[in-house]
Short mmCIF file of C-alpha atoms in Angstrom, two decimals:
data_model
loop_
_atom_site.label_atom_id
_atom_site.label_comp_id
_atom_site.label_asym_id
_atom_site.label_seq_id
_atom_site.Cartn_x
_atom_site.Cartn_y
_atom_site.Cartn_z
CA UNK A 1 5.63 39.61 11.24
CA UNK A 2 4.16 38.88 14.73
CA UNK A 3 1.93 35.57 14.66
CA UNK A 4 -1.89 36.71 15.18
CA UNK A 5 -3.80 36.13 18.93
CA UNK A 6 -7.27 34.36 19.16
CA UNK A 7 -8.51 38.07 19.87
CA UNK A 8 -8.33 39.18 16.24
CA UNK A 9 -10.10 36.44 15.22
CA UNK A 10 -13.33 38.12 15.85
CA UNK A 11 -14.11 35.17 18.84
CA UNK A 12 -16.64 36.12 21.87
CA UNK A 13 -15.66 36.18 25.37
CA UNK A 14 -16.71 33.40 27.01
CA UNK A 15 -14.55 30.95 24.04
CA UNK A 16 -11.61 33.33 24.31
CA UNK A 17 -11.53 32.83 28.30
CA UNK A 18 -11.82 28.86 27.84
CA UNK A 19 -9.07 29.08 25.07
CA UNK A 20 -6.66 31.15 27.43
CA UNK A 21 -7.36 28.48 30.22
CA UNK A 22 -5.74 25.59 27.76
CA UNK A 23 -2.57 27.35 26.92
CA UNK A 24 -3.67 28.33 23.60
CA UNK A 25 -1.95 31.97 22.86
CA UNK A 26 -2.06 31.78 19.12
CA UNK A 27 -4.36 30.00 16.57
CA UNK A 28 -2.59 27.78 13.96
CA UNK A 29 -2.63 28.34 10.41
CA UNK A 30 -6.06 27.09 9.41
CA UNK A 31 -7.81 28.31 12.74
CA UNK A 32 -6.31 31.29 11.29
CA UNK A 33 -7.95 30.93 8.13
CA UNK A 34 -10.93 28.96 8.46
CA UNK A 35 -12.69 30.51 11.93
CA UNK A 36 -13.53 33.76 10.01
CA UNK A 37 -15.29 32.12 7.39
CA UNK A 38 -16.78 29.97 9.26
CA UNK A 39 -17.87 32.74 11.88
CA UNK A 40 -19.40 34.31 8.20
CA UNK A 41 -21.74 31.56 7.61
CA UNK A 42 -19.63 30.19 4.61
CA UNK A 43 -19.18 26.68 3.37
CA UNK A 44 -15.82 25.54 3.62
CA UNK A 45 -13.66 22.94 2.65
CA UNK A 46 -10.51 23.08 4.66
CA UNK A 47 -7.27 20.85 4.03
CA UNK A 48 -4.61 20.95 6.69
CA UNK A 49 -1.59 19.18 7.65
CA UNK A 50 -3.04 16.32 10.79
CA UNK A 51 -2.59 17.27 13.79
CA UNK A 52 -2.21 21.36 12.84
CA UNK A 53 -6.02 22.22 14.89
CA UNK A 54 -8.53 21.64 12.45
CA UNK A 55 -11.16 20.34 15.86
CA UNK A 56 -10.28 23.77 16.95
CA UNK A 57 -11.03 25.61 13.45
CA UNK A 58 -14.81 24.26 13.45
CA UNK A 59 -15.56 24.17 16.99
CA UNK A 60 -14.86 27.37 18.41
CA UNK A 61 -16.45 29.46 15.23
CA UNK A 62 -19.61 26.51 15.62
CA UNK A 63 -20.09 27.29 19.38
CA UNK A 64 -20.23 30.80 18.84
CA UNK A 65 -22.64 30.64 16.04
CA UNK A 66 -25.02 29.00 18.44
CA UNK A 67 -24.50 31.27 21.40
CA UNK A 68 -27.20 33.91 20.32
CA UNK A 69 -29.99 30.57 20.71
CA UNK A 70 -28.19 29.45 24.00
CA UNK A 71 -30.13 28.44 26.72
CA UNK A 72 -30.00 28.00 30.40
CA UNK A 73 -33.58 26.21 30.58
CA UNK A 74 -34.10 22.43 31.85
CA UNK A 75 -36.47 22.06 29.01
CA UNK A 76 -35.09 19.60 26.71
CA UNK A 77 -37.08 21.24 23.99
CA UNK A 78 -34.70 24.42 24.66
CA UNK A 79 -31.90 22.60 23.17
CA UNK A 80 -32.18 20.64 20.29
CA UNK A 81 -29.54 19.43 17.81
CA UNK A 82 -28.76 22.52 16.36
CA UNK A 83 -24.48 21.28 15.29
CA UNK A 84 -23.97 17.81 13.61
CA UNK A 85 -20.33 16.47 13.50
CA UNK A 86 -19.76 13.31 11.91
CA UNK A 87 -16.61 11.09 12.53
CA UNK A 88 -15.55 8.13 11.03
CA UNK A 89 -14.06 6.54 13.93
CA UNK A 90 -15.17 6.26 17.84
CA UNK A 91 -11.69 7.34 19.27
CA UNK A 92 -11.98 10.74 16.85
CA UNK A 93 -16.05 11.12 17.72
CA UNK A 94 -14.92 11.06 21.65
CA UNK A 95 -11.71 13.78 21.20
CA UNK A 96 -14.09 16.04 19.18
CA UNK A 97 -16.97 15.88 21.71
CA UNK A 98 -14.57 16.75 24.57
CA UNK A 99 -12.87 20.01 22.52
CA UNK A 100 -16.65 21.31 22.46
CA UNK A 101 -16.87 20.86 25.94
CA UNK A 102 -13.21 22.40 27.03
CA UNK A 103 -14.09 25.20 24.89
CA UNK A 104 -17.83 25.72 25.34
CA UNK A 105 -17.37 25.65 29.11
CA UNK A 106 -18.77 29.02 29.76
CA UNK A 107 -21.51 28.71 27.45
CA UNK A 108 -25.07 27.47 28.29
CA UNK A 109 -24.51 24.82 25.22
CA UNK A 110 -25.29 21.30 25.67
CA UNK A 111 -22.96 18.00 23.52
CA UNK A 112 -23.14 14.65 23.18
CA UNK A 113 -21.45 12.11 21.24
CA UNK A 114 -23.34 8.88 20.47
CA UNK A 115 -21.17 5.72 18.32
CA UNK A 116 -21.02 1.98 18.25
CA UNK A 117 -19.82 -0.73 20.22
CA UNK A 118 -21.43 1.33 23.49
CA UNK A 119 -24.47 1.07 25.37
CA UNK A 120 -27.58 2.49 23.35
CA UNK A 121 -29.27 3.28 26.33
CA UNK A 122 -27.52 5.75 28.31
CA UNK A 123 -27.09 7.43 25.15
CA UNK A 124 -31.04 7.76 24.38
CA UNK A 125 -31.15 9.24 28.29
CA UNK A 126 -28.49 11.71 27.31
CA UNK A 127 -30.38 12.81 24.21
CA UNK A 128 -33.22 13.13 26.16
CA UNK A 129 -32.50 15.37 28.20
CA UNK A 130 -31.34 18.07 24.94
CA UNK A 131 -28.11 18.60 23.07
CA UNK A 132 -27.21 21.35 20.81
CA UNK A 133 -24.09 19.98 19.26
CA UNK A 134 -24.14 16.10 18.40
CA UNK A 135 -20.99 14.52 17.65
CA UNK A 136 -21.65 11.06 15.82
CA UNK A 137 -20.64 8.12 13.87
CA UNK A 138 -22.87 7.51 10.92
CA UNK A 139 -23.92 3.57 11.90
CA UNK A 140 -24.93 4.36 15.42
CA UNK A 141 -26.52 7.94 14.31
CA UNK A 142 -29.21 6.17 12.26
CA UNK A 143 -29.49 3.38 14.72
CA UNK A 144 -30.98 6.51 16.75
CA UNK A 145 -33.29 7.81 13.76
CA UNK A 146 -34.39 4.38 13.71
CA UNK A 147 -35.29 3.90 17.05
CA UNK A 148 -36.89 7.76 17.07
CA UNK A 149 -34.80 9.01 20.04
CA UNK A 150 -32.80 11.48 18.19
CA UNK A 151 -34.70 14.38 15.62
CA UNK A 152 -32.53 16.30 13.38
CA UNK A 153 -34.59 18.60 11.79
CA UNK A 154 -33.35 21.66 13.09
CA UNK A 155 -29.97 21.18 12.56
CA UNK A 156 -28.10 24.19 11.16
CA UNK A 157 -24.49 23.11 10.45
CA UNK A 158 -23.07 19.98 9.37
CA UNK A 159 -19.44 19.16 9.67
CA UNK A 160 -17.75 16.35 8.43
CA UNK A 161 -14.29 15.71 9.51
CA UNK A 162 -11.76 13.40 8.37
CA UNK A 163 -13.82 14.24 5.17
CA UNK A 164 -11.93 11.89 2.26
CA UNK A 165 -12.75 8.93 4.67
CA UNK A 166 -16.30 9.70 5.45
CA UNK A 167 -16.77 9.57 1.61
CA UNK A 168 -14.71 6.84 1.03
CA UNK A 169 -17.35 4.01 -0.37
CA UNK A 170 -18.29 2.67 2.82
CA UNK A 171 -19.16 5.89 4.28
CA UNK A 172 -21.48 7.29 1.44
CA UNK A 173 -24.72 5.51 1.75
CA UNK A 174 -24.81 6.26 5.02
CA UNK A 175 -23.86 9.83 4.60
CA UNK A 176 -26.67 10.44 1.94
CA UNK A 177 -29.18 8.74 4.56
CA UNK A 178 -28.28 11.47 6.95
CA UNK A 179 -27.97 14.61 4.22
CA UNK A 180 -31.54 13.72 3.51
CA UNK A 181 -32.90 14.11 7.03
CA UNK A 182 -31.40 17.33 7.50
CA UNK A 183 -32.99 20.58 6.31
CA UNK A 184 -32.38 21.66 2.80
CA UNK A 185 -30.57 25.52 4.15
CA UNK A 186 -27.62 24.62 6.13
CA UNK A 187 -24.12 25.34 6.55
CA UNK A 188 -21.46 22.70 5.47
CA UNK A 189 -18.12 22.23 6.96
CA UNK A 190 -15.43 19.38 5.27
CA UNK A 191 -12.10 19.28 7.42
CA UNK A 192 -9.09 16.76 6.42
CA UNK A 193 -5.85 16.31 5.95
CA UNK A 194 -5.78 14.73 2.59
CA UNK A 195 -8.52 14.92 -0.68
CA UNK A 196 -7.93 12.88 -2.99
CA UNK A 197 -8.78 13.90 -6.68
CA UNK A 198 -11.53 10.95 -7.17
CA UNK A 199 -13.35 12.27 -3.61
CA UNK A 200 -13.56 16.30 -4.73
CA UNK A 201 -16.67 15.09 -7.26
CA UNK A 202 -18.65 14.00 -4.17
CA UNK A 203 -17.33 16.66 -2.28
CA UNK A 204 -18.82 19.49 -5.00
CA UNK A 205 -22.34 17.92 -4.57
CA UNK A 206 -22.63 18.50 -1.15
CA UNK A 207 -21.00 22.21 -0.66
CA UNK A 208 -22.65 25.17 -2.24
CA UNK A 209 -20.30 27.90 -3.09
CA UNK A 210 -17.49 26.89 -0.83
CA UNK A 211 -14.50 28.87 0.57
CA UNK A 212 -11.54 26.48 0.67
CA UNK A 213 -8.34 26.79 2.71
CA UNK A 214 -5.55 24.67 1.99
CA UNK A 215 -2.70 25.41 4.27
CA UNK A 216 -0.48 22.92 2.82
CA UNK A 217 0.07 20.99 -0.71
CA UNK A 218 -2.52 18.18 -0.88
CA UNK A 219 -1.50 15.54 0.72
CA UNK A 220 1.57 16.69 2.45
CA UNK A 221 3.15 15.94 5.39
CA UNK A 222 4.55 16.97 8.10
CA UNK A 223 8.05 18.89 7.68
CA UNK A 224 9.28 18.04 11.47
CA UNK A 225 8.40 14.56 11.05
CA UNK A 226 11.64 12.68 9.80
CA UNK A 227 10.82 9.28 7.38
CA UNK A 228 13.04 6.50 7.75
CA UNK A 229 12.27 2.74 5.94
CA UNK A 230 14.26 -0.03 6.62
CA UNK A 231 14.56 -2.63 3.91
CA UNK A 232 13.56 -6.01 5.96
CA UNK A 233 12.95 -9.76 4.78
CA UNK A 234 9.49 -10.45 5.44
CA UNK A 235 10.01 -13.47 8.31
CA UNK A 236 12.16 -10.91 9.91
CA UNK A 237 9.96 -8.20 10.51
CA UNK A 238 8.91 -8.80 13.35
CA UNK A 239 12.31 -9.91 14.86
CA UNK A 240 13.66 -7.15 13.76
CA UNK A 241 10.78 -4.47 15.14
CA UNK A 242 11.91 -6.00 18.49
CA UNK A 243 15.06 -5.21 18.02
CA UNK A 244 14.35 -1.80 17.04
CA UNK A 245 12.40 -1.22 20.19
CA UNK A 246 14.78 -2.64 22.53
CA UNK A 247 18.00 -1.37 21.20
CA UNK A 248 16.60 2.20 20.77
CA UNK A 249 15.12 1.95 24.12
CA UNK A 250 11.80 3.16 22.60
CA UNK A 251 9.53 4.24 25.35
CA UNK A 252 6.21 5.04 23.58
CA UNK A 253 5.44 3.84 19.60
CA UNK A 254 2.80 3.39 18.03
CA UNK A 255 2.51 0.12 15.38
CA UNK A 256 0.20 0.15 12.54
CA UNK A 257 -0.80 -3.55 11.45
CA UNK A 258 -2.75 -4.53 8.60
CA UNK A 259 -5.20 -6.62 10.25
CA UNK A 260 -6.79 -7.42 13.48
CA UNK A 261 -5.52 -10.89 13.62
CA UNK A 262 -2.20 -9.75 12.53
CA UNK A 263 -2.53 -6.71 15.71
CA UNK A 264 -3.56 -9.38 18.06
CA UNK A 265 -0.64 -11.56 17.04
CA UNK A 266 1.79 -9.19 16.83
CA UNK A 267 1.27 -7.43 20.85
CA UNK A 268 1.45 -10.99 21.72
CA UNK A 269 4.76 -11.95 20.25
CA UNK A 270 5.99 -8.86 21.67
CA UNK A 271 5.20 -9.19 24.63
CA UNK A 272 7.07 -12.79 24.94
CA UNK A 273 9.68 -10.41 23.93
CA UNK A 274 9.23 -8.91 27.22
CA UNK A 275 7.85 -5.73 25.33
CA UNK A 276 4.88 -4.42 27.37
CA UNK A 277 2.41 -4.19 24.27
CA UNK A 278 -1.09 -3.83 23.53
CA UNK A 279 -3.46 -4.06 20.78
CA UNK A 280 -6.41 -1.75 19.68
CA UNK A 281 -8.90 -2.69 16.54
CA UNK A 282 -12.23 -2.62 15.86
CA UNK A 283 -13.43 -6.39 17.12
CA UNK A 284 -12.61 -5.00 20.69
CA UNK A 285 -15.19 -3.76 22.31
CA UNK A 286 -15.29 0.36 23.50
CA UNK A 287 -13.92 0.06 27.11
CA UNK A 288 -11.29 -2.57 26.07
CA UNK A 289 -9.78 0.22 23.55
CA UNK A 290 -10.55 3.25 26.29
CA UNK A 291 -8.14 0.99 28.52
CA UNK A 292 -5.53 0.26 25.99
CA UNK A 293 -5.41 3.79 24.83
CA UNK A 294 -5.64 5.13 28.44
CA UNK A 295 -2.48 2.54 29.46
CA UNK A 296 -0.81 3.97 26.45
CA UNK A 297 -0.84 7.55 27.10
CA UNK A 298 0.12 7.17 30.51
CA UNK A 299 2.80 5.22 29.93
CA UNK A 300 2.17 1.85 31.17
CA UNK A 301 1.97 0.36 27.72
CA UNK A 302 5.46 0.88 25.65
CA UNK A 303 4.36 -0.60 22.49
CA UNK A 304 0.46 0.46 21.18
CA UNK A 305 -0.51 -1.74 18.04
CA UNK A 306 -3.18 -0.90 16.04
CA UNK A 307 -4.67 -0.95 12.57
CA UNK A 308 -6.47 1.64 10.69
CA UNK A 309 -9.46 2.32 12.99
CA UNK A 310 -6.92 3.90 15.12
CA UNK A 311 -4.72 6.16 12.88
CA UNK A 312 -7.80 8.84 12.72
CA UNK A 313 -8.43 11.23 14.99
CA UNK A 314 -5.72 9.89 18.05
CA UNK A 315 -4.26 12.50 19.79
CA UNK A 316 -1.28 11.38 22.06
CA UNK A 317 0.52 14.52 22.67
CA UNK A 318 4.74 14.37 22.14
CA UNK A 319 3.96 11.05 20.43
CA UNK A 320 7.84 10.32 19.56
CA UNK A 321 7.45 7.37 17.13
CA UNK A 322 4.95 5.96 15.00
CA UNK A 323 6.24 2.69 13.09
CA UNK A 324 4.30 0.92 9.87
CA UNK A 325 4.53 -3.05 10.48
CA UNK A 326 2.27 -3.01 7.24
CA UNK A 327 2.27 -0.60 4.72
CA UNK A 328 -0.67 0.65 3.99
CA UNK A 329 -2.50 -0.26 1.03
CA UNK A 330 -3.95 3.37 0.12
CA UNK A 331 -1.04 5.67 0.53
CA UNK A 332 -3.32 8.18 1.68
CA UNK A 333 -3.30 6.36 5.13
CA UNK A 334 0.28 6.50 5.70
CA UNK A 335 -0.30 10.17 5.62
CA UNK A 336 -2.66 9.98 8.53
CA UNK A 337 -0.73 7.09 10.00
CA UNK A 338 2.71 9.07 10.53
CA UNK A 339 -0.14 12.57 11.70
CA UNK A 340 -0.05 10.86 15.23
CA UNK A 341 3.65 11.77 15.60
CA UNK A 342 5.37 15.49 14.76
CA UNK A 343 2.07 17.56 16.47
CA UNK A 344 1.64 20.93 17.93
CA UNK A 345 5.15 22.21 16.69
CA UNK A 346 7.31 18.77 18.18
CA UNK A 347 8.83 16.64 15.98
CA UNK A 348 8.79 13.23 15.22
CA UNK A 349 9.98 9.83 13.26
CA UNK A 350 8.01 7.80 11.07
CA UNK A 351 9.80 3.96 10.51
CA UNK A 352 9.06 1.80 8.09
CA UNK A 353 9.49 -1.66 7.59
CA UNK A 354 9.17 -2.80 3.56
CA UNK A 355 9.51 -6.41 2.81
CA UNK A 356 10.04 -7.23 -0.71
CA UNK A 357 5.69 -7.52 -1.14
CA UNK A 358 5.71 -3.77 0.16
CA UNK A 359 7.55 -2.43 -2.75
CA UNK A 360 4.75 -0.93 -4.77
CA UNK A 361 2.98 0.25 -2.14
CA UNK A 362 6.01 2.18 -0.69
CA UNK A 363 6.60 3.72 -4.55
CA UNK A 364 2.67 4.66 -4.65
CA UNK A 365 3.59 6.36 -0.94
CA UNK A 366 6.92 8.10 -2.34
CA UNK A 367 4.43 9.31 -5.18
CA UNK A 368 2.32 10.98 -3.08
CA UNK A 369 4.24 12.94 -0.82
CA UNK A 370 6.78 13.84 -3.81
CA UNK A 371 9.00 12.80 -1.59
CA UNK A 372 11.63 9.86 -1.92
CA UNK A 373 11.79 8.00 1.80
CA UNK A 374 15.56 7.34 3.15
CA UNK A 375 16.09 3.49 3.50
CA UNK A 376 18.28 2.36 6.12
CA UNK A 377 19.68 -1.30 6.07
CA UNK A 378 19.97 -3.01 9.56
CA UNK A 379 22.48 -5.65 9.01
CA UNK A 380 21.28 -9.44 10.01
CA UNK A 381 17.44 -8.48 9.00
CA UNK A 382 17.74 -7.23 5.49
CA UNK A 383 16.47 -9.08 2.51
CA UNK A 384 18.53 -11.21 -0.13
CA UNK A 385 20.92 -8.88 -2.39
CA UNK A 386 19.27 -8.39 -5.26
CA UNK A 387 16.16 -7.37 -3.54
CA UNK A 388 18.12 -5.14 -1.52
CA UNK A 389 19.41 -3.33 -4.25
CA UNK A 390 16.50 -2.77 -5.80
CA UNK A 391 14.48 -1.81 -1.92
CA UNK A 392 17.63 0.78 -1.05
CA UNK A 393 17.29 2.46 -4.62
CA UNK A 394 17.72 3.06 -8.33
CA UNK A 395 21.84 3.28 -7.83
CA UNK A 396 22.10 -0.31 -6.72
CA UNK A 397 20.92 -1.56 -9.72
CA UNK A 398 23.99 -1.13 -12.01
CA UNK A 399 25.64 -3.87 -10.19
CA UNK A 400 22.75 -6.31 -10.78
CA UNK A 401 23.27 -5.87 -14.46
CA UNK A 402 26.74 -7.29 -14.41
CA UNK A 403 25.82 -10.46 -13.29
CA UNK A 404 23.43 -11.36 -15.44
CA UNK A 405 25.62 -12.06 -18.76
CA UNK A 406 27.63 -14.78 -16.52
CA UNK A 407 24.27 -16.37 -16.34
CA UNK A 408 24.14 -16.18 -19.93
CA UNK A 409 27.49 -17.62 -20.86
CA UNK A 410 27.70 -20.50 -18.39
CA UNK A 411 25.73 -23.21 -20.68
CA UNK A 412 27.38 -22.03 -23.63
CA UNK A 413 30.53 -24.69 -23.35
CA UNK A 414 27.38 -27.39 -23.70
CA UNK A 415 25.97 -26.00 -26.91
CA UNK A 416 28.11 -28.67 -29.17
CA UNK A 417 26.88 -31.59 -27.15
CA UNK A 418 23.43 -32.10 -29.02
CA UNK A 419 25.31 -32.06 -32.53
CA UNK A 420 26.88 -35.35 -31.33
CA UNK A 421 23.84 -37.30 -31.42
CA UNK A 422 22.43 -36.51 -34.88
CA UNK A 423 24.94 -39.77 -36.11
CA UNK A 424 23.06 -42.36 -33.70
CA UNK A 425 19.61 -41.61 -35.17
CA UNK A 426 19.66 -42.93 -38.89
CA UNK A 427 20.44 -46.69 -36.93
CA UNK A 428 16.81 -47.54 -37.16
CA UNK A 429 16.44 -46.14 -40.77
CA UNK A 430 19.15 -48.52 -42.02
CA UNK A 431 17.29 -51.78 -40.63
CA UNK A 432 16.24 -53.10 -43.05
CA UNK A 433 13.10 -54.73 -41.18
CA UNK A 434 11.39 -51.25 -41.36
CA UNK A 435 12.89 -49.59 -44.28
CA UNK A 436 12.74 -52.42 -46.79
CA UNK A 437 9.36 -53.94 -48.72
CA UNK A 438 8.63 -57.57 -47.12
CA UNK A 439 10.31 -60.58 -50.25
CA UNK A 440 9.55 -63.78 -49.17
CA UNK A 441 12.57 -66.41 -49.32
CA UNK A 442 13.42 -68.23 -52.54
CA UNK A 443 12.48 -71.57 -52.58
CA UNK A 444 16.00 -72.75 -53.66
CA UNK A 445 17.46 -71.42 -51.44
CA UNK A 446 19.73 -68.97 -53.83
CA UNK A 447 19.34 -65.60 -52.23
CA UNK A 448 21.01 -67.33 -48.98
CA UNK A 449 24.11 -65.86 -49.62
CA UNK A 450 22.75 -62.62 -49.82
CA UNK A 451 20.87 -62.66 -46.40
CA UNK A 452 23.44 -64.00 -44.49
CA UNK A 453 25.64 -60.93 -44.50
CA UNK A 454 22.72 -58.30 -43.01
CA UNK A 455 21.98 -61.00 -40.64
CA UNK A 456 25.89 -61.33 -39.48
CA UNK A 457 26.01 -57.59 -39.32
CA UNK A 458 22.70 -56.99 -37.93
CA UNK A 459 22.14 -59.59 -35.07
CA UNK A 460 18.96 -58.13 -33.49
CA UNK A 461 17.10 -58.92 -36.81
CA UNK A 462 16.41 -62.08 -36.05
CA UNK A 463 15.01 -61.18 -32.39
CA UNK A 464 12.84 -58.24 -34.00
CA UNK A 465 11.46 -60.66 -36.76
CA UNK A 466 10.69 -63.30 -33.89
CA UNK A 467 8.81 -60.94 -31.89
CA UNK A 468 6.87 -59.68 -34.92
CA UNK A 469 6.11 -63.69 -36.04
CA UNK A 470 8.22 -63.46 -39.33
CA UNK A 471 10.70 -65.89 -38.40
CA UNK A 472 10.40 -69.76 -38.17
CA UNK A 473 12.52 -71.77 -35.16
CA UNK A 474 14.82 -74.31 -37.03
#
């Protein structure tokens, strides 16, 4: 069956000229799916595999929703916020502003994209001067209703993307701040690669009557995107991603860490491997990550560590690698993590490195997926046996369980040695200085003979009576 062209899709002229000026010949799956209802004024909930189009699958339908109200005017008050996109991260809010520009080019629409860590200012003169379509992070969105430079009361669709993390708990108050500024009749978009089951009860309070696509089982990934861990004691790990990069030759990877600290550390030990590295996290300020990320793509920068911040929204096209330094704690992030490798129909490898710690959080990974991850042992790096065994897989266990009844039997030749010393303890129950009522000596002397033969057999009884006062010095 031939694969469908943006033209059936039902998309005006103007998009379908800025679409054929990209490349793009034929939409993907859920631009397939999701820009007709969209286009229809549904709510949708959309789940796709990252990196599959989903900026694509809300854009194009939202910028020619808002053609009919386009407007060439100066006026700013031609060209209010009409589109609100929400982003949890800076790097994703920056990528999604620039698709509505590449593809509402011919269009007399106006964008924006306002989020921390930037200057406040020129972003108030940019709002100024009228934007339909505002792409935002929720902090630096209200920082704007605060400060009255930014009115959202005519705003017509709302689209959250990357939607399980913009409801994650540190998202929601936020998100509920917005809602509640917004008119009551709008249009709601969610668009993500992963839902998990606790995040579809907030998700039902904020759609009415959704459509839902799901292109691929929850929480899938990739199928050209190969998983390899390598079993690793945990001082080695970062000897042995060294090694990895330099024996492979790896020319562009990107390293999730767990931390910023850890990020920081880990570009600089790297790069006193002579690794040229750099780190991006969220204590850096905007331009400092623009750079890194810029320095990255181009090439400059082999080795690009980052944590979390970084692992939404980044779009590095023919990303080969992506490596895990730390696993991550909510197994839904490895899904995202390994999303920034395998795009747009290339393939890619997704390396692990588990230290003994990481074991749980690699099974609650392998859980996810419903897929079991091959492990790969690089010999000089890998943990103790036993913890080997157990890292590689079920069938290495067998050969733990001989071993342990050796343990079991080697005191056994010592078992008869306590029975020996029951004999030595009745030796103070026989003296008779503790076991026998106190007589005091006959006056005549006749009982001698009887005391002399404990005292010849017993010589510490005088000593113990002379301590205790019972005795008399001749």
């Amino acid at each position: 069956m031939a694969s469908p062209s943006f033209d059936q899709l039902g998309l005006i002229a103007p998009l379908l000229q800025a679409v054929r000026e990209l490349g793009y010949e034929h939409p993907s799956p859920v631009q397939e799916q999701a820009i007709p209802l969209v286009l229809a004024g549904r709510d949708l909930k959309a789940g796709a595999q990252t990196g599959t189009g989903k900026t694509a699958a809300f854009a194009l339908p939202i910028l020619q929703r808002l053609a009919p109200q386009a407007s060439s005017s100066a006026s700013p008050a031609r060209h209010p916020v009409r589109a609100l996109i929400l982003t949890p991260t800076r790097e994703l809010a920056i990528q999604v502003e620039e698709s509505f520009r590449e593809y509402g080019k011919h269009l007399p629409i106006r964008s924006a994209v306002v989020y921390g860590g930037a200057d406040m200012n020129a972003q108030i003169l940019q709002l100024r001067k009228g934007v339909e379509v505002l792409v935002a992070t929720p902090g630096r969105l209200l920082d704007h209703v605060q400060s009255k430079t930014v009115m959202l009361n005519q705003v017509g669709i709302l689209t959250l993307d990357e939607a399980d993390r913009m409801l994650d708990m540190g998202f929601l108050p936020d998100i509920r701040r917005i809602i509640a500024l917004l008119p009551a009749v709008r249009q709601n978009l969610l668009f993500s690669a992963t839902f998990p089951d606790e995040i579809r009860g907030l998700v039902g309070s904020l759609l009415r009557n959704p459509a839902e696509v799901q292109i691929a089982a929850r929480n899938a990934v990739a199928d050209l995107v190969t998983h390899v861990v390598h079993p690793v004691a945990r001082e080695k790990k970062r000897e042995l991603l060294s090694y990895l990069i330099q024996t492979r030759n790896l020319q562009q990877v990107l390293v999730f860490c767990g931390t910023r600290i850890g990020a920081n550390r880990l570009a600089h030990q790297l790069r006193k491997d002579r690794i040229q590295a750099d780190a991006i996290h969220g204590d850096k300020s905007q331009a400092e990550r623009l750079i890194a990320l810029e320095g990255f793509k181009a090439g400059k920068t082999a080795v690009l560590v980052a944590t979390d911040v970084a692992s939404r929204g980044l779009d590095i096209e023919g990303l080969p690698q992506v490596i895990n330094f730390d696993i991550p704690h909510s197994p839904e992030d490895y899904v995202h993590r390994i999303g920034r490798t395998g795009r747009a129909g290339l393939t890619g490898e997704a390396i692990s490195l588990v230290a003994p710690p990481d074991m749980e959080a690699l099974a609650a990974i392998e859980r996810l997926i419903k897929k079991k991850l091959d492990r790969v042992l690089v010999p000089g790096f890998q943990p103790d046996g036993g913890t080997a065994a157990t890292l590689m897989g079920r069938e290495a266990r067998p050969a733990r369980r001989e071993q342990e009844p050796r343990r079991e039997q080697a005191p056994r030749p010592m078992a008869p040695r306590p029975q020996a010393r029951p004999p030595a303890q009745p030796r103070p129950q026989g003296d008779p200085i503790f076991s026998k009522p106190y007589e005091p000596s006959a006056p005549d002397g006749s009982a001698a003979p009887k005391s002399e033969a404990p005292q010849s057999s017993k010589r510490r009884q005088p000593q113990v009576a002379a301590l205790l006062g019972g005795m008399k010095r001749a």
